[in-house]
Coordinates of C-alpha atoms and ligand atoms in Angstrom, one line a residue:
M1 CA -40.5 68.3 26.5
N2 CA -36.8 68.5 26.3
Q3 CA -34.9 65.3 25.6
K4 CA -33.1 64.0 28.7
I5 CA -29.3 64.2 28.7
D6 CA -27.6 60.9 27.8
I7 CA -25.4 60.9 30.8
K8 CA -23.0 58.1 29.8
S9 CA -22.0 60.1 26.7
L10 CA -20.7 63.0 28.7
T11 CA -17.0 63.4 29.3
L12 CA -15.8 63.7 33.0
Q13 CA -15.4 67.5 32.5
E14 CA -18.9 67.8 31.1
L15 CA -20.4 65.6 33.9
I16 CA -18.7 67.8 36.5
E17 CA -20.2 70.9 34.9
E18 CA -23.6 69.3 34.6
L19 CA -23.8 68.2 38.2
K20 CA -22.4 71.5 39.3
N21 CA -25.4 73.2 37.8
R22 CA -27.5 70.9 39.9
G23 CA -25.6 72.0 43.0
E24 CA -23.4 68.9 43.3
K25 CA -19.7 68.8 44.2
P26 CA -17.1 67.6 41.6
F27 CA -16.4 64.4 43.6
R28 CA -20.0 63.3 43.1
A29 CA -19.4 63.5 39.3
K30 CA -16.1 61.5 39.7
Q31 CA -17.9 58.8 41.7
M32 CA -20.6 58.6 39.1
Y33 CA -18.2 58.5 36.2
E34 CA -16.4 55.7 37.8
W35 CA -19.6 53.7 38.3
M36 CA -20.5 54.2 34.7
H37 CA -17.1 53.8 32.9
V38 CA -15.0 51.6 35.2
K39 CA -17.5 49.5 37.2
C40 CA -19.8 49.2 34.2
A41 CA -22.9 49.9 36.3
R42 CA -26.2 49.0 34.5
S43 CA -28.3 51.6 36.4
F44 CA -28.2 54.5 38.9
E45 CA -29.5 52.0 41.4
E46 CA -26.3 50.1 41.5
M47 CA -24.3 53.2 42.5
T48 CA -24.5 52.4 46.2
N49 CA -22.2 55.1 47.5
L50 CA -24.5 57.8 46.2
S51 CA -27.5 58.6 48.3
K52 CA -30.8 57.0 47.4
N53 CA -32.4 60.4 47.0
F54 CA -29.7 61.6 44.6
R55 CA -30.0 58.4 42.5
E56 CA -33.7 58.8 42.2
Q57 CA -33.3 62.4 41.1
C58 CA -30.8 61.3 38.5
E59 CA -33.3 58.8 37.1
E60 CA -35.7 61.7 36.6
W61 CA -33.1 64.0 35.1
Y62 CA -31.0 61.7 32.8
E63 CA -31.2 59.0 30.2
Y64 CA -29.2 56.0 31.3
T65 CA -28.7 53.6 28.4
S66 CA -28.3 49.9 29.0
L67 CA -28.4 46.8 26.9
Q68 CA -30.3 43.6 27.3
A69 CA -28.5 40.5 25.9
V70 CA -31.2 38.7 24.0
Q71 CA -29.0 36.0 22.5
V72 CA -25.5 34.7 23.2
Q73 CA -23.8 32.2 20.9
E74 CA -20.5 30.5 21.7
S75 CA -18.3 29.0 19.1
K76 CA -17.2 25.4 19.9
L77 CA -14.2 25.9 17.6
D78 CA -12.5 28.9 19.3
G79 CA -14.6 30.2 22.2
T80 CA -15.7 33.3 20.3
K81 CA -18.9 34.7 21.6
K82 CA -21.4 36.6 19.7
F83 CA -23.9 38.7 21.5
L84 CA -27.2 40.1 20.3
F85 CA -28.1 43.1 22.3
Q86 CA -31.5 44.9 22.5
L87 CA -31.4 48.7 22.8
A88 CA -33.9 50.8 24.7
D89 CA -36.0 51.4 21.6
G90 CA -36.3 47.7 20.8
N91 CA -33.6 47.7 18.0
V92 CA -31.0 45.0 18.2
V93 CA -27.2 45.2 17.5
E94 CA -24.6 42.5 17.5
S95 CA -21.1 42.5 19.1
V96 CA -18.4 39.8 19.1
W97 CA -16.0 38.8 21.8
M98 CA -12.8 37.1 20.7
K99 CA -10.1 35.6 22.9
Y100 CA -6.6 36.0 21.6
K101 CA -3.2 35.2 23.2
H102 CA -2.5 38.9 23.6
G103 CA -5.9 39.7 25.2
N104 CA -9.6 39.9 24.7
S105 CA -10.9 41.8 21.7
V106 CA -14.5 43.1 21.2
C107 CA -15.9 44.0 17.8
I108 CA -18.7 46.5 18.1
S109 CA -21.4 47.9 15.9
S110 CA -21.6 51.7 15.3
Q111 CA -25.0 51.9 13.7
V112 CA -28.3 49.9 13.6
G113 CA -28.0 48.7 10.0
C114 CA -25.9 50.5 7.3
R115 CA -26.5 52.5 4.2
M116 CA -23.3 51.8 2.4
G117 CA -24.6 48.9 0.4
C118 CA -21.5 46.7 0.0
R119 CA -22.6 43.8 -2.1
F120 CA -21.2 41.0 0.1
C121 CA -22.2 42.4 3.5
A122 CA -25.3 41.3 5.4
S123 CA -25.4 44.4 7.6
T124 CA -26.6 46.6 4.8
L125 CA -29.4 44.5 3.3
D126 CA -32.1 46.5 5.1
G127 CA -30.4 49.8 5.0
L128 CA -29.7 52.2 7.9
E129 CA -32.1 52.3 10.8
R130 CA -30.3 54.8 13.0
N131 CA -26.9 55.9 14.4
L132 CA -25.8 54.5 17.7
L133 CA -25.0 57.0 20.6
P134 CA -21.5 57.0 22.1
S135 CA -23.1 55.5 25.2
E136 CA -24.6 52.6 23.2
M137 CA -21.2 51.8 21.7
L138 CA -19.6 51.8 25.1
D139 CA -22.5 49.7 26.5
Q140 CA -21.6 46.9 24.1
I141 CA -18.1 46.7 25.7
Y142 CA -19.3 47.3 29.2
A143 CA -22.0 44.6 29.0
I144 CA -19.5 42.1 27.6
T145 CA -17.1 42.9 30.4
V146 CA -19.8 42.2 32.9
L147 CA -21.1 39.1 31.2
T148 CA -17.7 37.4 30.6
G149 CA -16.1 38.7 33.8
E150 CA -13.0 39.4 31.8
R151 CA -11.2 42.6 30.9
V152 CA -11.4 43.8 27.3
S153 CA -8.1 45.0 26.0
N154 CA -8.7 45.6 22.3
V155 CA -11.7 47.1 20.5
V156 CA -12.4 47.0 16.8
V157 CA -15.2 49.1 15.3
M158 CA -15.9 46.5 12.6
G159 CA -19.4 45.3 13.4
T160 CA -22.5 46.6 11.7
G161 CA -22.5 50.2 10.4
E162 CA -20.1 52.6 8.8
P163 CA -18.3 54.5 11.7
M164 CA -17.3 57.4 9.4
D165 CA -21.1 57.8 8.7
N166 CA -21.7 58.4 12.4
Y167 CA -18.6 60.5 12.8
D168 CA -19.2 62.8 15.8
N169 CA -20.6 60.0 18.0
V170 CA -17.8 57.7 17.1
I171 CA -15.1 60.3 18.0
R172 CA -16.8 60.9 21.3
F173 CA -17.0 57.2 21.9
L174 CA -13.3 56.8 21.2
K175 CA -12.4 59.6 23.6
L176 CA -14.5 58.1 26.4
L177 CA -13.2 54.6 25.7
T178 CA -9.6 55.6 25.9
D179 CA -10.0 58.2 28.7
E180 CA -7.7 57.5 31.7
N181 CA -10.7 58.0 34.1
G182 CA -12.7 55.3 32.3
L183 CA -11.9 51.8 31.0
H184 CA -8.7 53.4 29.7
I185 CA -8.2 51.2 26.7
S186 CA -5.0 52.2 24.9
Q187 CA -5.6 54.0 21.7
R188 CA -3.1 51.7 20.0
N189 CA -5.4 48.8 20.8
V190 CA -8.4 50.4 18.9
T191 CA -9.1 49.9 15.2
V192 CA -11.7 51.7 13.2
S193 CA -12.7 50.3 9.9
T194 CA -14.2 52.3 7.0
C195 CA -15.4 51.6 3.5
G196 CA -13.6 54.8 2.6
L197 CA -15.4 58.1 3.2
V198 CA -12.5 60.2 2.2
P199 CA -13.3 63.6 3.8
R200 CA -14.0 61.8 7.1
M201 CA -10.8 59.8 6.9
R202 CA -8.9 63.1 6.5
Q203 CA -10.8 64.6 9.4
L204 CA -10.0 61.6 11.5
A205 CA -6.3 62.1 10.7
E206 CA -6.5 65.6 12.1
E207 CA -7.9 64.3 15.4
K208 CA -4.4 62.9 15.8
L209 CA -5.5 59.8 17.7
Q210 CA -3.2 56.8 18.0
I211 CA -5.8 54.4 16.7
T212 CA -5.4 52.2 13.7
L213 CA -7.4 53.1 10.6
A214 CA -8.5 50.1 8.5
L215 CA -9.6 50.7 5.0
S216 CA -11.9 48.1 3.4
L217 CA -10.3 48.1 -0.1
H218 CA -11.5 44.8 -1.5
A219 CA -10.5 45.7 -5.1
T220 CA -7.6 47.2 -6.9
T221 CA -9.3 49.2 -9.7
D222 CA -12.2 51.7 -9.5
E223 CA -14.2 49.6 -12.0
K224 CA -13.9 46.4 -10.0
R225 CA -14.5 48.2 -6.7
K226 CA -17.7 49.8 -8.0
N227 CA -19.0 46.3 -8.6
L228 CA -18.5 45.4 -4.9
M229 CA -18.9 48.7 -3.1
P230 CA -21.3 51.6 -4.2
I231 CA -19.1 54.0 -2.2
A232 CA -16.5 53.6 -5.0
N233 CA -18.8 55.7 -7.2
R234 CA -18.1 58.6 -4.9
Y235 CA -14.4 58.3 -4.2
S236 CA -11.7 56.9 -6.4
I237 CA -8.9 54.6 -5.3
A238 CA -6.4 57.4 -6.0
E239 CA -8.3 59.6 -3.5
L240 CA -8.4 56.8 -1.0
M241 CA -4.6 56.3 -1.2
D242 CA -4.0 60.0 -0.7
A243 CA -6.2 60.0 2.4
C244 CA -4.3 57.0 3.7
R245 CA -1.0 58.7 3.1
Y246 CA -2.3 61.7 4.9
Y247 CA -3.5 59.6 7.9
F248 CA 0.0 58.2 8.2
E249 CA 1.6 61.6 7.9
Q250 CA -0.6 63.0 10.6
T251 CA -0.6 60.2 13.1
G252 CA 2.5 58.0 12.3
R253 CA 0.1 55.0 12.4
R254 CA 0.4 52.3 9.8
I255 CA -2.7 51.8 7.8
T256 CA -4.5 48.4 7.5
F257 CA -6.0 47.4 4.2
E258 CA -8.8 44.9 4.5
Y259 CA -9.2 42.7 1.4
S260 CA -12.0 40.2 1.4
L261 CA -11.1 37.5 -1.2
V262 CA -14.1 36.6 -3.3
G263 CA -13.6 33.5 -5.6
G264 CA -13.1 34.5 -9.2
V265 CA -13.9 38.2 -8.5
N266 CA -10.8 39.8 -6.9
D267 CA -8.4 36.9 -6.3
T268 CA -6.5 36.6 -9.5
D269 CA -2.7 36.9 -10.0
E270 CA -3.4 40.2 -11.7
D271 CA -5.3 41.4 -8.7
A272 CA -2.4 40.5 -6.5
R273 CA 0.0 42.4 -8.8
E274 CA -2.2 45.5 -8.7
L275 CA -2.6 45.3 -4.9
I276 CA 1.2 45.2 -4.6
E277 CA 1.5 48.4 -6.7
L278 CA -1.1 50.1 -4.4
A279 CA 0.4 48.9 -1.2
K280 CA 4.1 49.4 -1.9
P281 CA 4.4 53.1 -1.6
L282 CA 2.5 53.2 1.7
C283 CA 3.3 52.1 5.2
C284 CA 0.6 49.5 5.5
H285 CA -0.4 46.0 6.5
I286 CA -2.8 43.9 4.5
N287 CA -5.4 41.7 6.1
L288 CA -6.8 39.1 3.7
I289 CA -10.3 38.0 4.7
P290 CA -11.7 34.9 3.1
V291 CA -15.2 36.2 2.1
N292 CA -17.9 34.8 4.4
P293 CA -20.7 33.8 2.0
I294 CA -24.2 35.2 2.9
K295 CA -27.3 33.5 1.6
E296 CA -28.7 36.6 -0.1
R297 CA -25.8 36.8 -2.5
D298 CA -23.9 34.2 -4.6
Y299 CA -20.4 35.2 -3.8
V300 CA -18.1 32.3 -2.9
Q301 CA -14.9 32.0 -1.0
S302 CA -11.6 31.6 -2.8
D303 CA -10.2 28.2 -2.2
M304 CA -7.3 27.9 0.3
Q305 CA -4.7 27.3 -2.3
R306 CA -5.7 30.5 -4.1
I307 CA -5.6 32.5 -0.8
L308 CA -2.2 31.2 0.0
S309 CA -0.8 31.9 -3.4
F310 CA -2.2 35.4 -3.2
K311 CA -0.6 35.9 0.2
N312 CA 2.7 34.5 -1.1
K313 CA 2.8 37.0 -4.0
L314 CA 2.4 39.9 -1.6
E315 CA 5.0 38.5 0.8
K316 CA 7.5 38.1 -2.0
N317 CA 7.2 41.8 -2.5
K318 CA 7.9 42.5 1.1
I319 CA 4.4 43.5 1.9
N320 CA 3.1 42.8 5.4
V321 CA 0.2 40.5 5.1
T322 CA -1.9 38.2 7.3
I323 CA -4.9 36.0 6.6
R324 CA -7.6 36.8 9.1
R325 CA -8.4 33.8 11.2
E326 CA -12.0 33.0 10.8
M327 CA -13.3 33.3 14.3
G328 CA -16.7 31.9 15.1
R329 CA -17.4 30.5 11.7
D330 CA -19.9 28.1 13.2
I331 CA -22.0 31.0 14.8
D332 CA -23.0 33.3 11.9
G333 CA -19.6 35.0 12.0
A334 CA -20.1 37.5 9.2
C335 CA -21.2 41.0 10.0
G336 CA -24.9 41.4 10.5
Q337 CA -25.8 37.8 10.0
L338 CA -27.0 37.2 13.6
R339 CA -29.1 40.4 13.7
R340 CA -30.6 39.6 10.3
R341 CA -31.6 36.1 11.4
H342 CA -33.2 37.5 14.5
I343 CA -35.2 40.1 12.5
E344 CA -36.3 37.5 10.0
K345 CA -37.5 35.2 12.8
S346 CA -39.5 37.9 14.5
D347 CA -41.1 38.9 11.1
L348 CA -42.6 35.5 10.7
Ligands
SAH1 N1 -18.3 49.8 7.5 C1 -17.0 49.4 7.9 C2 -16.9 48.4 9.0 C3 -17.8 47.2 9.0 S1 -17.4 45.7 8.2 C4 -16.2 49.0 6.7 O1 -16.8 48.9 5.6 O2 -15.0 48.8 6.8 C5 -15.9 45.1 8.6 C6 -15.1 44.4 7.5 O3 -15.8 43.2 7.1 C7 -15.1 45.3 6.2 O4 -13.8 45.2 5.6 C8 -16.2 44.6 5.4 O5 -16.0 45.0 4.0 C9 -16.0 43.2 5.7 N2 -17.1 42.3 5.4 C10 -18.4 42.5 5.5 N3 -19.1 41.4 5.1 C11 -18.2 40.5 4.8 C12 -18.3 39.1 4.4 N4 -19.5 38.6 4.2 N5 -17.2 38.5 4.2 C13 -16.0 39.0 4.4 N6 -15.8 40.3 4.8 C14 -16.9 41.0 5.0

């Protein structure tokens, strides 16, 4: 049997075409698109201005993804909420909702698990299970919009998974997310974070989107980076910097470097000096992240004094730098921790 079409992953144009082939007028497609992408409907059944007969037929014809929240944790420190969602096949993914002065931000997962193997990251400990569909990435944002009753204005693809390892689905997701007929989130309010798949970064540059590209750098020499991130065996820092320059040339968008500070590993004065050398020639912003220790590894956070002195050194060299606020520290804030605890519990 043919697999059913995943209807929420279609663009408006594709949906118009699809329903036309079923003998439906374009306005039906527009109504349905609005139910899915503006009103965040969780099923065909909710689409009450479409006939019951038509809704029932759609159920037969199409796949309609939707998520079940299986766990919600709220931080007492800053109101951050962490959601564990179950997908139709029983897999779980996590998403985070953060409230900032400038609006609400959601951090979504792009894959179930991850195969990149970064040493400090909990998402990768069990490897990659599967890619998420564009609809399943949208669903995380739509479900959170419904559950919180608040509009999402910023999206970061920084949860579990390597977005550049699920390239086509992520691009389609970005187009749907920022489409004027849908939730219409401004491209400038979307950030995609990568551990550095160079050919995909270049391809992304050529899409000429106005999104922010964040590169997880975490080390300033190839040798040190290889100890933290296996992907560094594939692409050198020189190649990464070239790809970042290319991204800026193509899009005019400033690059973000993420640099997780690990005590005694990448937080020395020498590291700061080398980071300055890398950052100076580029139009970039550096986000320092105090590493969030995970129990499976013995990495520790740099102490606050070290973090501040590191930041100071960069600032003195006129480099744009911020320390990432640790949101939801009390609720398994680090990538993949919540999902992992959930899986561990159900394995018992
Ligand atoms: N795969 C993408 C996005 C996911 S992780 C990437 O590698 O960029 C989002 C960011 O959090 C990355 O910079 C990642 O390296 C970092 N990160 C993962 N686990 C962490 C931890 N325990 N402490 C601090 N940063 C972590």
